[in-house]
Amino acid sequence: MKILMVCLGNICRSPLAEGILQDKADKAGLKWTVDSAGTAGYHIGETPHHLSQKVAKLNGIDISKQKGRKFRKEDILFYDKIYVMDNSNYNDVKHICGNNWQEEKVDLLLNELYPGEDRDVPDPWYGGEEGFHVVFQMIDRACDNIVSKYSLDA
Ligand code: 4NP
């Protein structure tokens, strides 16, 4: 499986999602490619937000070596599955993909926890550390379901 996690800045949520899913896949012995990207280019080349790094580390995951990049329309061709953090990311990915768009490859991450509900992973950018812990736990549970679902046919 090749999976891409997408948010707005590729600085808070999707770096956590990349780190968490890669860690679970590795521990399950799966040779998955996991990456992340942002629909906006504000933070290209930057390491993840210090609170994403801190919360990941408190949970035993090192995301300090990640570098921000922007989502590109070719990503939808390379990856098997793209998970977006919120509905606005979904619309932005669709727009960037243009004629490459493949609806079946793209879903909201929290639909793996709450199927069909189209819930958002809230953006912790404007809040304090607690918001990053809340987001970590949501992503962690969704990624458990992804590993269970796709490891069956890996
Ligand atoms: P993210 O959060 O999409 O989870 O990485 C944000 C990061 C940066 C900005 C917005 C959201 N920003 O406006 O720079």
mmCIF file of N, CA and C in Angstrom, residues 50-104:
data_model
loop_
_atom_site.group_PDB
_atom_site.id
_atom_site.type_symbol
_atom_site.label_atom_id
_atom_site.label_comp_id
_atom_site.label_asym_id
_atom_site.label_seq_id
_atom_site.Cartn_x
_atom_site.Cartn_y
_atom_site.Cartn_z
ATOM 1 N N HIS A 50 6.126 22.360 16.508
ATOM 2 C CA HIS A 50 6.828 21.811 17.681
ATOM 3 C C HIS A 50 5.890 21.033 18.596
ATOM 4 N N LEU A 51 4.597 21.400 18.619
ATOM 5 C CA LEU A 51 3.666 20.647 19.479
ATOM 6 C C LEU A 51 3.269 19.310 18.847
ATOM 7 N N SER A 52 3.230 19.234 17.511
ATOM 8 C CA SER A 52 3.032 17.924 16.872
ATOM 9 C C SER A 52 4.230 17.032 17.195
ATOM 10 N N GLN A 53 5.435 17.599 17.102
ATOM 11 C CA GLN A 53 6.640 16.814 17.419
ATOM 12 C C GLN A 53 6.624 16.355 18.875
ATOM 13 N N LYS A 54 6.237 17.276 19.774
ATOM 14 C CA LYS A 54 6.249 16.949 21.206
ATOM 15 C C LYS A 54 5.245 15.841 21.541
ATOM 16 N N VAL A 55 4.006 15.992 21.031
ATOM 17 C CA VAL A 55 2.955 15.004 21.334
ATOM 18 C C VAL A 55 3.305 13.648 20.706
ATOM 19 N N ALA A 56 3.862 13.667 19.494
ATOM 20 C CA ALA A 56 4.287 12.413 18.872
ATOM 21 C C ALA A 56 5.351 11.732 19.748
ATOM 22 N N LYS A 57 6.325 12.517 20.180
ATOM 23 C CA LYS A 57 7.424 11.970 20.989
ATOM 24 C C LYS A 57 6.915 11.386 22.312
ATOM 25 N N LEU A 58 5.938 12.082 22.935
ATOM 26 C CA LEU A 58 5.346 11.577 24.187
ATOM 27 C C LEU A 58 4.673 10.223 23.962
ATOM 28 N N ASN A 59 4.289 9.972 22.704
ATOM 29 C CA ASN A 59 3.662 8.696 22.350
ATOM 30 C C ASN A 59 4.633 7.750 21.653
ATOM 31 N N GLY A 60 5.933 8.062 21.733
ATOM 32 C CA GLY A 60 6.954 7.142 21.226
ATOM 33 C C GLY A 60 7.214 7.205 19.731
ATOM 34 N N ILE A 61 6.809 8.313 19.086
ATOM 35 C CA ILE A 61 6.984 8.423 17.636
ATOM 36 C C ILE A 61 7.819 9.658 17.307
ATOM 37 N N ASP A 62 8.849 9.461 16.463
ATOM 38 C CA ASP A 62 9.730 10.566 16.073
ATOM 39 C C ASP A 62 9.313 11.093 14.695
ATOM 40 N N ILE A 63 8.790 12.328 14.653
ATOM 41 C CA ILE A 63 8.429 12.908 13.347
ATOM 42 C C ILE A 63 9.344 14.086 13.005
ATOM 43 N N SER A 64 10.446 14.203 13.741
ATOM 44 C CA SER A 64 11.296 15.391 13.611
ATOM 45 C C SER A 64 12.031 15.484 12.274
ATOM 46 N N LYS A 65 12.104 14.364 11.551
ATOM 47 C CA LYS A 65 12.854 14.393 10.289
ATOM 48 C C LYS A 65 11.965 14.658 9.078
ATOM 49 N N GLN A 66 10.674 14.809 9.309
ATOM 50 C CA GLN A 66 9.780 15.114 8.182
ATOM 51 C C GLN A 66 9.980 16.549 7.701
ATOM 52 N N LYS A 67 9.711 16.737 6.410
ATOM 53 C CA LYS A 67 9.790 18.071 5.808
ATOM 54 C C LYS A 67 8.492 18.350 5.046
ATOM 55 N N GLY A 68 7.937 19.550 5.237
ATOM 56 C CA GLY A 68 6.676 19.895 4.598
ATOM 57 C C GLY A 68 6.782 19.981 3.082
ATOM 58 N N ARG A 69 5.755 19.527 2.406
ATOM 59 C CA ARG A 69 5.689 19.685 0.948
ATOM 60 C C ARG A 69 4.246 19.935 0.531
ATOM 61 N N LYS A 70 4.085 20.414 -0.690
ATOM 62 C CA LYS A 70 2.753 20.720 -1.189
ATOM 63 C C LYS A 70 2.211 19.537 -1.990
ATOM 64 N N PHE A 71 0.919 19.304 -1.835
ATOM 65 C CA PHE A 71 0.246 18.269 -2.626
ATOM 66 C C PHE A 71 0.294 18.642 -4.108
ATOM 67 N N ARG A 72 0.554 17.650 -4.977
ATOM 68 C CA ARG A 72 0.557 17.908 -6.419
ATOM 69 C C ARG A 72 -0.372 16.924 -7.131
ATOM 70 N N LYS A 73 -0.841 17.319 -8.302
ATOM 71 C CA LYS A 73 -1.890 16.533 -8.960
ATOM 72 C C LYS A 73 -1.428 15.129 -9.342
ATOM 73 N N GLU A 74 -0.109 14.917 -9.484
ATOM 74 C CA GLU A 74 0.419 13.582 -9.812
ATOM 75 C C GLU A 74 0.325 12.633 -8.603
ATOM 76 N N ASP A 75 0.200 13.188 -7.388
ATOM 77 C CA ASP A 75 0.137 12.328 -6.200
ATOM 78 C C ASP A 75 -1.010 11.323 -6.285
ATOM 79 N N ILE A 76 -2.104 11.751 -6.888
ATOM 80 C CA ILE A 76 -3.263 10.846 -6.939
ATOM 81 C C ILE A 76 -3.001 9.648 -7.859
ATOM 82 N N LEU A 77 -2.045 9.792 -8.776
ATOM 83 C CA LEU A 77 -1.698 8.667 -9.658
ATOM 84 C C LEU A 77 -0.798 7.672 -8.926
ATOM 85 N N PHE A 78 0.124 8.197 -8.087
ATOM 86 C CA PHE A 78 1.121 7.351 -7.424
ATOM 87 C C PHE A 78 0.549 6.597 -6.217
ATOM 88 N N TYR A 79 -0.266 7.278 -5.425
ATOM 89 C CA TYR A 79 -0.737 6.659 -4.170
ATOM 90 C C TYR A 79 -1.988 5.810 -4.401
ATOM 91 N N ASP A 80 -2.115 4.747 -3.570
ATOM 92 C CA ASP A 80 -3.308 3.896 -3.624
ATOM 93 C C ASP A 80 -4.473 4.564 -2.915
ATOM 94 N N LYS A 81 -4.132 5.337 -1.871
ATOM 95 C CA LYS A 81 -5.182 5.929 -1.043
ATOM 96 C C LYS A 81 -4.690 7.265 -0.493
ATOM 97 N N ILE A 82 -5.561 8.259 -0.528
ATOM 98 C CA ILE A 82 -5.239 9.575 0.028
ATOM 99 C C ILE A 82 -6.270 9.892 1.102
ATOM 100 N N TYR A 83 -5.778 10.149 2.332
ATOM 101 C CA TYR A 83 -6.677 10.541 3.415
ATOM 102 C C TYR A 83 -6.507 12.015 3.699
ATOM 103 N N VAL A 84 -7.628 12.747 3.662
ATOM 104 C CA VAL A 84 -7.610 14.171 3.989
ATOM 105 C C VAL A 84 -8.156 14.357 5.403
ATOM 106 N N MET A 85 -7.697 15.431 6.059
ATOM 107 C CA MET A 85 -8.083 15.658 7.459
ATOM 108 C C MET A 85 -9.443 16.322 7.591
ATOM 109 N N ASP A 86 -9.830 17.164 6.616
ATOM 110 C CA ASP A 86 -11.139 17.821 6.737
ATOM 111 C C ASP A 86 -11.782 18.043 5.370
ATOM 112 N N ASN A 87 -13.014 18.496 5.414
ATOM 113 C CA ASN A 87 -13.796 18.672 4.185
ATOM 114 C C ASN A 87 -13.206 19.722 3.258
ATOM 115 N N SER A 88 -12.583 20.739 3.847
ATOM 116 C CA SER A 88 -11.959 21.759 3.022
ATOM 117 C C SER A 88 -10.742 21.182 2.284
ATOM 118 N N ASN A 89 -9.968 20.334 2.947
ATOM 119 C CA ASN A 89 -8.844 19.654 2.290
ATOM 120 C C ASN A 89 -9.360 18.803 1.121
ATOM 121 N N TYR A 90 -10.513 18.148 1.331
ATOM 122 C CA TYR A 90 -11.090 17.291 0.283
ATOM 123 C C TYR A 90 -11.357 18.109 -0.976
ATOM 124 N N ASN A 91 -12.000 19.258 -0.775
ATOM 125 C CA ASN A 91 -12.321 20.114 -1.930
ATOM 126 C C ASN A 91 -11.058 20.659 -2.589
ATOM 127 N N ASP A 92 -10.058 20.994 -1.783
ATOM 128 C CA ASP A 92 -8.802 21.515 -2.337
ATOM 129 C C ASP A 92 -8.057 20.438 -3.135
ATOM 130 N N VAL A 93 -8.030 19.220 -2.617
ATOM 131 C CA VAL A 93 -7.366 18.116 -3.334
ATOM 132 C C VAL A 93 -8.065 17.871 -4.666
ATOM 133 N N LYS A 94 -9.384 17.888 -4.637
ATOM 134 C CA LYS A 94 -10.169 17.673 -5.865
ATOM 135 C C LYS A 94 -9.836 18.757 -6.892
ATOM 136 N N HIS A 95 -9.752 19.966 -6.424
ATOM 137 C CA HIS A 95 -9.448 21.097 -7.300
ATOM 138 C C HIS A 95 -8.029 20.980 -7.887
ATOM 139 N N ILE A 96 -7.044 20.664 -7.037
ATOM 140 C CA ILE A 96 -5.654 20.553 -7.501
ATOM 141 C C ILE A 96 -5.525 19.398 -8.506
ATOM 142 N N CYS A 97 -6.231 18.291 -8.261
ATOM 143 C CA CYS A 97 -6.110 17.124 -9.148
ATOM 144 C C CYS A 97 -6.668 17.383 -10.540
ATOM 145 N N GLY A 98 -7.676 18.229 -10.630
ATOM 146 C CA GLY A 98 -8.254 18.541 -11.944
ATOM 147 C C GLY A 98 -8.655 17.281 -12.685
ATOM 148 N N ASN A 99 -8.132 17.100 -13.896
ATOM 149 C CA ASN A 99 -8.543 15.928 -14.689
ATOM 150 C C ASN A 99 -7.882 14.621 -14.240
ATOM 151 N N ASN A 100 -7.009 14.682 -13.238
ATOM 152 C CA ASN A 100 -6.453 13.439 -12.655
ATOM 153 C C ASN A 100 -7.357 12.869 -11.553
ATOM 154 N N TRP A 101 -8.371 13.605 -11.141
ATOM 155 C CA TRP A 101 -9.209 13.240 -9.979
ATOM 156 C C TRP A 101 -9.773 11.822 -10.071
ATOM 157 N N GLN A 102 -9.605 11.055 -8.976
ATOM 158 C CA GLN A 102 -10.179 9.706 -8.871
ATOM 159 C C GLN A 102 -10.848 9.621 -7.509
ATOM 160 N N GLU A 103 -12.154 9.812 -7.513
ATOM 161 C CA GLU A 103 -12.913 9.915 -6.260
ATOM 162 C C GLU A 103 -12.709 8.722 -5.319
ATOM 163 N N GLU A 104 -12.590 7.508 -5.892
ATOM 164 C CA GLU A 104 -12.504 6.305 -5.062
ATOM 165 C C GLU A 104 -11.208 6.234 -4.248
#
